[in-house]
């Protein structure tokens, strides 16, 4: 009965639109009251969930991303991307995807990508002759590349939950993220040719060189992160600190677009954002502890294995579950609640933990662009001032493309495991 009420309150909270953190806390509170468990368990388990050293990466990378955004990174990345691919049919759409791939190596979050790139690209695409729905769709779809290409907030959460090296998790997402971006560029180009979307003249190698020089310090941050992790010189947490200092120097003293007087506000905003994420982590840990005490992970694993122990069938089932969950639940909460049970199931049939983690995160990223809770979809529709229904229709080709890449990553482990193996 207590377990049924726990799940019932949780489902009800999601349906009526309560914040996920509040829903997790309320459902856990109801369970503890019914079971007569002392409520002191809540702060104890919350602290245990947040008291993980690697989680220090979260405020570090959030601060680094915000400092770089405030320091003029977005227009420089867009200009460089436009110089590379803007001359092709549907060039601004391709620029949008390329910009998101480059931006993803700095922000690590899809929402930041959708808001920053979308705020610049969507109005420009509409003025150039692209439909508002297509402009919003390509921006929302491409924003999901950000948390796959390192650094990545979901990968940090996965590492904290499972003990998998966050450095290896970061590197593991590089090839799938690049494949995802390239596939969306192909999709965008095909749609642009069919609809005769506009393109601009080739701007010449001079503009390409100038835009690269302008974006160099922004792009170098990604090289700094990936290079440091691959070399083993720094840990992910140390990388986050270095990235924050680097972003401050670039924004204030190289690009000179970040006044020092604005830095305190950026630090406060970053702290608030990180605190919200960590509160969600803490409350989800309480909820997860209850599920473990009720042996839910073992029940899920045993139920699936009693149905089939075929590795490829289990991967398919996990993908279907995560795709459905991603449509309704916030990414970090879904990871904290489901990752460990599904990891147990996956490893029982011989799936490599890093391989599983990558396709699990990719699954939930796709959920950011699917109704009814696709936050990136809503952000981009709002910027484009387009009805959500038209944006959903325009998103369908990109969703199908991303699902195709998801299944490639799911069934070809080397796409996820080859680069991490070089770190051993």
PDB file of C-alpha atoms in Angstrom, residues 171-399:
ATOM      1  CA  UNK A 171      34.807  11.211 -23.947  1.00  0.00           C
ATOM      2  CA  UNK A 172      32.324   8.404 -24.685  1.00  0.00           C
ATOM      3  CA  UNK A 173      29.753  10.940 -25.871  1.00  0.00           C
ATOM      4  CA  UNK A 174      32.014  12.576 -28.459  1.00  0.00           C
ATOM      5  CA  UNK A 175      31.471  10.200 -31.413  1.00  0.00           C
ATOM      6  CA  UNK A 176      27.691   9.714 -30.835  1.00  0.00           C
ATOM      7  CA  UNK A 177      27.299  13.494 -30.490  1.00  0.00           C
ATOM      8  CA  UNK A 178      29.149  14.184 -33.742  1.00  0.00           C
ATOM      9  CA  UNK A 179      27.132  11.472 -35.543  1.00  0.00           C
ATOM     10  CA  UNK A 180      23.919  12.979 -34.202  1.00  0.00           C
ATOM     11  CA  UNK A 181      24.886  16.442 -35.443  1.00  0.00           C
ATOM     12  CA  UNK A 182      25.962  15.233 -38.888  1.00  0.00           C
ATOM     13  CA  UNK A 183      22.752  13.220 -39.314  1.00  0.00           C
ATOM     14  CA  UNK A 184      20.653  16.274 -38.464  1.00  0.00           C
ATOM     15  CA  UNK A 185      22.643  18.336 -40.977  1.00  0.00           C
ATOM     16  CA  UNK A 186      21.839  15.789 -43.695  1.00  0.00           C
ATOM     17  CA  UNK A 187      18.158  15.859 -42.708  1.00  0.00           C
ATOM     18  CA  UNK A 188      18.150  19.652 -42.718  1.00  0.00           C
ATOM     19  CA  UNK A 189      19.775  19.772 -46.162  1.00  0.00           C
ATOM     20  CA  UNK A 190      17.275  17.302 -47.658  1.00  0.00           C
ATOM     21  CA  UNK A 191      14.324  19.292 -46.300  1.00  0.00           C
ATOM     22  CA  UNK A 192      15.876  22.556 -47.530  1.00  0.00           C
ATOM     23  CA  UNK A 193      16.314  21.190 -51.065  1.00  0.00           C
ATOM     24  CA  UNK A 194      12.747  19.852 -51.164  1.00  0.00           C
ATOM     25  CA  UNK A 195      11.277  23.145 -49.917  1.00  0.00           C
ATOM     26  CA  UNK A 196      13.729  25.332 -51.829  1.00  0.00           C
ATOM     27  CA  UNK A 197      14.871  27.158 -48.709  1.00  0.00           C
ATOM     28  CA  UNK A 198      17.321  30.024 -49.325  1.00  0.00           C
ATOM     29  CA  UNK A 199      21.089  30.045 -49.108  1.00  0.00           C
ATOM     30  CA  UNK A 200      23.689  32.787 -49.188  1.00  0.00           C
ATOM     31  CA  UNK A 201      26.726  33.246 -51.426  1.00  0.00           C
ATOM     32  CA  UNK A 202      30.056  31.718 -50.435  1.00  0.00           C
ATOM     33  CA  UNK A 203      31.782  34.366 -48.328  1.00  0.00           C
ATOM     34  CA  UNK A 204      35.293  33.288 -49.202  1.00  0.00           C
ATOM     35  CA  UNK A 205      38.211  31.823 -47.299  1.00  0.00           C
ATOM     36  CA  UNK A 206      39.006  35.250 -45.905  1.00  0.00           C
ATOM     37  CA  UNK A 207      35.744  35.382 -43.940  1.00  0.00           C
ATOM     38  CA  UNK A 208      36.224  31.752 -42.883  1.00  0.00           C
ATOM     39  CA  UNK A 209      39.678  32.582 -41.517  1.00  0.00           C
ATOM     40  CA  UNK A 210      38.504  35.787 -39.813  1.00  0.00           C
ATOM     41  CA  UNK A 211      35.528  34.060 -38.191  1.00  0.00           C
ATOM     42  CA  UNK A 212      37.764  31.215 -37.008  1.00  0.00           C
ATOM     43  CA  UNK A 213      40.170  33.673 -35.415  1.00  0.00           C
ATOM     44  CA  UNK A 214      37.218  35.412 -33.760  1.00  0.00           C
ATOM     45  CA  UNK A 215      35.854  32.144 -32.377  1.00  0.00           C
ATOM     46  CA  UNK A 216      39.240  30.598 -31.590  1.00  0.00           C
ATOM     47  CA  UNK A 217      39.256  31.256 -27.856  1.00  0.00           C
ATOM     48  CA  UNK A 218      35.722  29.930 -27.517  1.00  0.00           C
ATOM     49  CA  UNK A 219      36.515  26.764 -29.478  1.00  0.00           C
ATOM     50  CA  UNK A 220      39.766  26.285 -27.575  1.00  0.00           C
ATOM     51  CA  UNK A 221      37.746  25.767 -24.408  1.00  0.00           C
ATOM     52  CA  UNK A 222      36.373  22.505 -25.814  1.00  0.00           C
ATOM     53  CA  UNK A 223      39.884  21.418 -26.767  1.00  0.00           C
ATOM     54  CA  UNK A 224      41.035  22.310 -23.263  1.00  0.00           C
ATOM     55  CA  UNK A 225      38.333  20.154 -21.680  1.00  0.00           C
ATOM     56  CA  UNK A 226      38.712  17.143 -23.980  1.00  0.00           C
ATOM     57  CA  UNK A 227      42.501  17.323 -24.107  1.00  0.00           C
ATOM     58  CA  UNK A 228      42.827  17.552 -20.343  1.00  0.00           C
ATOM     59  CA  UNK A 229      40.584  14.549 -19.826  1.00  0.00           C
ATOM     60  CA  UNK A 230      42.169  12.392 -22.535  1.00  0.00           C
ATOM     61  CA  UNK A 231      45.662  13.127 -21.277  1.00  0.00           C
ATOM     62  CA  UNK A 232      44.715  12.333 -17.690  1.00  0.00           C
ATOM     63  CA  UNK A 233      46.418  15.506 -16.483  1.00  0.00           C
ATOM     64  CA  UNK A 234      43.272  16.801 -14.775  1.00  0.00           C
ATOM     65  CA  UNK A 235      40.105  15.314 -13.296  1.00  0.00           C
ATOM     66  CA  UNK A 236      36.637  16.419 -14.479  1.00  0.00           C
ATOM     67  CA  UNK A 237      36.207  18.546 -11.334  1.00  0.00           C
ATOM     68  CA  UNK A 238      39.544  20.259 -11.888  1.00  0.00           C
ATOM     69  CA  UNK A 239      38.597  20.760 -15.539  1.00  0.00           C
ATOM     70  CA  UNK A 240      35.424  22.585 -14.471  1.00  0.00           C
ATOM     71  CA  UNK A 241      37.434  24.966 -12.284  1.00  0.00           C
ATOM     72  CA  UNK A 242      40.005  25.597 -15.019  1.00  0.00           C
ATOM     73  CA  UNK A 243      37.206  26.162 -17.548  1.00  0.00           C
ATOM     74  CA  UNK A 244      35.604  28.779 -15.260  1.00  0.00           C
ATOM     75  CA  UNK A 245      38.889  30.678 -14.835  1.00  0.00           C
ATOM     76  CA  UNK A 246      39.557  30.405 -18.573  1.00  0.00           C
ATOM     77  CA  UNK A 247      36.055  31.715 -19.399  1.00  0.00           C
ATOM     78  CA  UNK A 248      36.537  34.678 -17.045  1.00  0.00           C
ATOM     79  CA  UNK A 249      39.867  35.627 -18.643  1.00  0.00           C
ATOM     80  CA  UNK A 250      38.530  35.256 -22.202  1.00  0.00           C
ATOM     81  CA  UNK A 251      35.307  37.173 -21.560  1.00  0.00           C
ATOM     82  CA  UNK A 252      36.892  40.019 -19.583  1.00  0.00           C
ATOM     83  CA  UNK A 253      40.328  40.463 -21.100  1.00  0.00           C
ATOM     84  CA  UNK A 254      40.397  38.882 -24.582  1.00  0.00           C
ATOM     85  CA  UNK A 255      36.896  39.421 -26.020  1.00  0.00           C
ATOM     86  CA  UNK A 256      36.390  42.334 -23.595  1.00  0.00           C
ATOM     87  CA  UNK A 257      32.610  41.954 -23.738  1.00  0.00           C
ATOM     88  CA  UNK A 258      32.163  40.903 -20.120  1.00  0.00           C
ATOM     89  CA  UNK A 259      32.442  43.872 -17.727  1.00  0.00           C
ATOM     90  CA  UNK A 260      33.826  42.906 -14.325  1.00  0.00           C
ATOM     91  CA  UNK A 261      30.799  44.513 -12.654  1.00  0.00           C
ATOM     92  CA  UNK A 262      28.577  41.826 -14.219  1.00  0.00           C
ATOM     93  CA  UNK A 263      30.632  38.905 -12.923  1.00  0.00           C
ATOM     94  CA  UNK A 264      29.092  38.826  -9.401  1.00  0.00           C
ATOM     95  CA  UNK A 265      25.568  38.543 -10.872  1.00  0.00           C
ATOM     96  CA  UNK A 266      26.692  35.739 -13.198  1.00  0.00           C
ATOM     97  CA  UNK A 267      28.211  33.902 -10.229  1.00  0.00           C
ATOM     98  CA  UNK A 268      24.971  34.286  -8.225  1.00  0.00           C
ATOM     99  CA  UNK A 269      22.803  33.141 -11.163  1.00  0.00           C
ATOM    100  CA  UNK A 270      25.080  30.146 -11.707  1.00  0.00           C
ATOM    101  CA  UNK A 271      24.906  29.272  -7.999  1.00  0.00           C
ATOM    102  CA  UNK A 272      21.092  29.414  -8.069  1.00  0.00           C
ATOM    103  CA  UNK A 273      20.953  27.169 -11.129  1.00  0.00           C
ATOM    104  CA  UNK A 274      23.415  24.691  -9.607  1.00  0.00           C
ATOM    105  CA  UNK A 275      21.520  24.719  -6.292  1.00  0.00           C
ATOM    106  CA  UNK A 276      18.274  23.840  -8.072  1.00  0.00           C
ATOM    107  CA  UNK A 277      19.961  20.899  -9.807  1.00  0.00           C
ATOM    108  CA  UNK A 278      21.599  19.663  -6.605  1.00  0.00           C
ATOM    109  CA  UNK A 279      18.304  19.955  -4.673  1.00  0.00           C
ATOM    110  CA  UNK A 280      16.719  17.797  -7.358  1.00  0.00           C
ATOM    111  CA  UNK A 281      19.599  15.320  -7.006  1.00  0.00           C
ATOM    112  CA  UNK A 282      19.149  15.199  -3.233  1.00  0.00           C
ATOM    113  CA  UNK A 283      15.372  14.662  -3.298  1.00  0.00           C
ATOM    114  CA  UNK A 284      15.667  12.119  -6.085  1.00  0.00           C
ATOM    115  CA  UNK A 285      18.173  10.230  -3.942  1.00  0.00           C
ATOM    116  CA  UNK A 286      15.545   9.936  -1.173  1.00  0.00           C
ATOM    117  CA  UNK A 287      13.060   8.597  -3.714  1.00  0.00           C
ATOM    118  CA  UNK A 288      15.659   6.235  -5.174  1.00  0.00           C
ATOM    119  CA  UNK A 289      16.596   4.954  -1.698  1.00  0.00           C
ATOM    120  CA  UNK A 290      12.947   4.018  -1.116  1.00  0.00           C
ATOM    121  CA  UNK A 291      12.797   2.155  -4.432  1.00  0.00           C
ATOM    122  CA  UNK A 292      15.986   0.250  -3.579  1.00  0.00           C
ATOM    123  CA  UNK A 293      14.672  -0.631  -0.099  1.00  0.00           C
ATOM    124  CA  UNK A 294      11.554  -2.018  -1.769  1.00  0.00           C
ATOM    125  CA  UNK A 295      13.806  -4.018  -4.134  1.00  0.00           C
ATOM    126  CA  UNK A 296      12.262  -2.391  -7.196  1.00  0.00           C
ATOM    127  CA  UNK A 297      15.503  -2.614  -9.264  1.00  0.00           C
ATOM    128  CA  UNK A 298      15.729  -6.345  -8.664  1.00  0.00           C
ATOM    129  CA  UNK A 299      12.033  -6.790  -9.453  1.00  0.00           C
ATOM    130  CA  UNK A 300      12.412  -4.937 -12.759  1.00  0.00           C
ATOM    131  CA  UNK A 301      15.512  -6.929 -13.692  1.00  0.00           C
ATOM    132  CA  UNK A 302      13.943 -10.269 -12.772  1.00  0.00           C
ATOM    133  CA  UNK A 303      10.703  -9.431 -14.606  1.00  0.00           C
ATOM    134  CA  UNK A 304      12.497  -8.575 -17.838  1.00  0.00           C
ATOM    135  CA  UNK A 305      14.931 -11.495 -17.615  1.00  0.00           C
ATOM    136  CA  UNK A 306      12.044 -13.890 -17.036  1.00  0.00           C
ATOM    137  CA  UNK A 307      10.622 -12.634 -20.324  1.00  0.00           C
ATOM    138  CA  UNK A 308      13.906 -12.667 -22.285  1.00  0.00           C
ATOM    139  CA  UNK A 309      17.623 -12.764 -21.574  1.00  0.00           C
ATOM    140  CA  UNK A 310      18.567 -11.889 -25.143  1.00  0.00           C
ATOM    141  CA  UNK A 311      20.967  -8.932 -25.013  1.00  0.00           C
ATOM    142  CA  UNK A 312      19.580  -7.195 -28.085  1.00  0.00           C
ATOM    143  CA  UNK A 313      15.956  -7.631 -27.009  1.00  0.00           C
ATOM    144  CA  UNK A 314      16.783  -6.198 -23.581  1.00  0.00           C
ATOM    145  CA  UNK A 315      18.489  -3.175 -25.187  1.00  0.00           C
ATOM    146  CA  UNK A 316      15.375  -2.619 -27.298  1.00  0.00           C
ATOM    147  CA  UNK A 317      13.119  -2.789 -24.224  1.00  0.00           C
ATOM    148  CA  UNK A 318      15.334  -0.356 -22.308  1.00  0.00           C
ATOM    149  CA  UNK A 319      15.277   2.063 -25.233  1.00  0.00           C
ATOM    150  CA  UNK A 320      11.492   1.936 -25.435  1.00  0.00           C
ATOM    151  CA  UNK A 321      11.137   2.530 -21.692  1.00  0.00           C
ATOM    152  CA  UNK A 322      13.517   5.492 -21.702  1.00  0.00           C
ATOM    153  CA  UNK A 323      11.970   7.054 -24.811  1.00  0.00           C
ATOM    154  CA  UNK A 324       8.553   6.946 -23.154  1.00  0.00           C
ATOM    155  CA  UNK A 325       9.869   8.202 -19.798  1.00  0.00           C
ATOM    156  CA  UNK A 326      11.737  11.026 -21.541  1.00  0.00           C
ATOM    157  CA  UNK A 327       8.442  12.280 -22.957  1.00  0.00           C
ATOM    158  CA  UNK A 328       7.085  12.934 -19.466  1.00  0.00           C
ATOM    159  CA  UNK A 329       9.965  13.397 -17.017  1.00  0.00           C
ATOM    160  CA  UNK A 330      12.837  15.849 -16.566  1.00  0.00           C
ATOM    161  CA  UNK A 331      16.160  14.340 -17.657  1.00  0.00           C
ATOM    162  CA  UNK A 332      18.104  14.467 -14.374  1.00  0.00           C
ATOM    163  CA  UNK A 333      15.201  13.131 -12.305  1.00  0.00           C
ATOM    164  CA  UNK A 334      14.689  10.289 -14.776  1.00  0.00           C
ATOM    165  CA  UNK A 335      18.375   9.384 -14.622  1.00  0.00           C
ATOM    166  CA  UNK A 336      18.492   9.377 -10.834  1.00  0.00           C
ATOM    167  CA  UNK A 337      15.381   7.230 -10.506  1.00  0.00           C
ATOM    168  CA  UNK A 338      15.874   4.789 -13.385  1.00  0.00           C
ATOM    169  CA  UNK A 339      19.557   4.658 -14.227  1.00  0.00           C
ATOM    170  CA  UNK A 340      20.731   2.263 -11.513  1.00  0.00           C
ATOM    171  CA  UNK A 341      17.854  -0.261 -11.960  1.00  0.00           C
ATOM    172  CA  UNK A 342      18.292  -0.286 -15.731  1.00  0.00           C
ATOM    173  CA  UNK A 343      22.094  -0.432 -15.438  1.00  0.00           C
ATOM    174  CA  UNK A 344      21.688  -3.564 -13.291  1.00  0.00           C
ATOM    175  CA  UNK A 345      19.478  -5.072 -15.963  1.00  0.00           C
ATOM    176  CA  UNK A 346      21.830  -4.116 -18.795  1.00  0.00           C
ATOM    177  CA  UNK A 347      24.984  -5.443 -17.132  1.00  0.00           C
ATOM    178  CA  UNK A 348      23.178  -8.721 -16.353  1.00  0.00           C
ATOM    179  CA  UNK A 349      22.934  -9.371 -20.090  1.00  0.00           C
ATOM    180  CA  UNK A 350      26.503  -8.266 -20.845  1.00  0.00           C
ATOM    181  CA  UNK A 351      26.124  -4.588 -21.816  1.00  0.00           C
ATOM    182  CA  UNK A 352      29.188  -2.455 -21.030  1.00  0.00           C
ATOM    183  CA  UNK A 353      28.293   0.190 -18.375  1.00  0.00           C
ATOM    184  CA  UNK A 354      29.766   3.073 -20.413  1.00  0.00           C
ATOM    185  CA  UNK A 355      27.934   1.907 -23.538  1.00  0.00           C
ATOM    186  CA  UNK A 356      24.674   1.714 -21.584  1.00  0.00           C
ATOM    187  CA  UNK A 357      25.179   5.135 -20.005  1.00  0.00           C
ATOM    188  CA  UNK A 358      25.674   6.819 -23.391  1.00  0.00           C
ATOM    189  CA  UNK A 359      22.561   5.432 -25.046  1.00  0.00           C
ATOM    190  CA  UNK A 360      20.533   6.043 -21.880  1.00  0.00           C
ATOM    191  CA  UNK A 361      21.486   9.737 -21.871  1.00  0.00           C
ATOM    192  CA  UNK A 362      20.897   9.981 -25.628  1.00  0.00           C
ATOM    193  CA  UNK A 363      17.404   8.534 -25.096  1.00  0.00           C
ATOM    194  CA  UNK A 364      16.476  11.160 -22.546  1.00  0.00           C
ATOM    195  CA  UNK A 365      17.915  13.971 -24.677  1.00  0.00           C
ATOM    196  CA  UNK A 366      15.484  13.028 -27.422  1.00  0.00           C
ATOM    197  CA  UNK A 367      12.735  13.479 -24.831  1.00  0.00           C
ATOM    198  CA  UNK A 368      13.603  17.185 -24.600  1.00  0.00           C
ATOM    199  CA  UNK A 369      12.020  17.683 -28.028  1.00  0.00           C
ATOM    200  CA  UNK A 370       8.951  15.476 -27.641  1.00  0.00           C
ATOM    201  CA  UNK A 371       5.531  16.411 -26.245  1.00  0.00           C
ATOM    202  CA  UNK A 372       4.137  16.818 -23.665  1.00  0.00           C
ATOM    203  CA  UNK A 373       7.177  17.916 -21.581  1.00  0.00           C
ATOM    204  CA  UNK A 374       9.767  18.726 -24.269  1.00  0.00           C
ATOM    205  CA  UNK A 375      11.210  21.873 -22.723  1.00  0.00           C
ATOM    206  CA  UNK A 376      13.534  22.690 -25.649  1.00  0.00           C
ATOM    207  CA  UNK A 377      10.595  22.375 -28.030  1.00  0.00           C
ATOM    208  CA  UNK A 378       8.567  24.878 -25.977  1.00  0.00           C
ATOM    209  CA  UNK A 379      11.493  27.317 -25.630  1.00  0.00           C
ATOM    210  CA  UNK A 380      12.074  27.381 -29.393  1.00  0.00           C
ATOM    211  CA  UNK A 381       8.362  27.589 -30.243  1.00  0.00           C
ATOM    212  CA  UNK A 382       8.090  30.573 -27.903  1.00  0.00           C
ATOM    213  CA  UNK A 383      11.070  32.331 -29.520  1.00  0.00           C
ATOM    214  CA  UNK A 384       9.654  31.673 -33.004  1.00  0.00           C
ATOM    215  CA  UNK A 385       6.118  32.676 -31.909  1.00  0.00           C
ATOM    216  CA  UNK A 386       4.903  29.519 -33.674  1.00  0.00           C
ATOM    217  CA  UNK A 387       2.084  27.188 -32.554  1.00  0.00           C
ATOM    218  CA  UNK A 388       3.512  24.144 -30.786  1.00  0.00           C
ATOM    219  CA  UNK A 389       1.510  21.808 -33.042  1.00  0.00           C
ATOM    220  CA  UNK A 390       3.273  23.126 -36.160  1.00  0.00           C
ATOM    221  CA  UNK A 391       6.654  22.846 -34.450  1.00  0.00           C
ATOM    222  CA  UNK A 392       5.901  19.219 -33.501  1.00  0.00           C
ATOM    223  CA  UNK A 393       5.135  18.393 -37.138  1.00  0.00           C
ATOM    224  CA  UNK A 394       8.341  20.082 -38.285  1.00  0.00           C
ATOM    225  CA  UNK A 395      10.301  18.173 -35.628  1.00  0.00           C
ATOM    226  CA  UNK A 396       9.246  14.724 -36.859  1.00  0.00           C
ATOM    227  CA  UNK A 397      12.049  14.221 -39.446  1.00  0.00           C
ATOM    228  CA  UNK A 398      14.664  15.259 -36.882  1.00  0.00           C
ATOM    229  CA  UNK A 399      13.189  12.983 -34.225  1.00  0.00           C
TER     230      UNK A 399
END
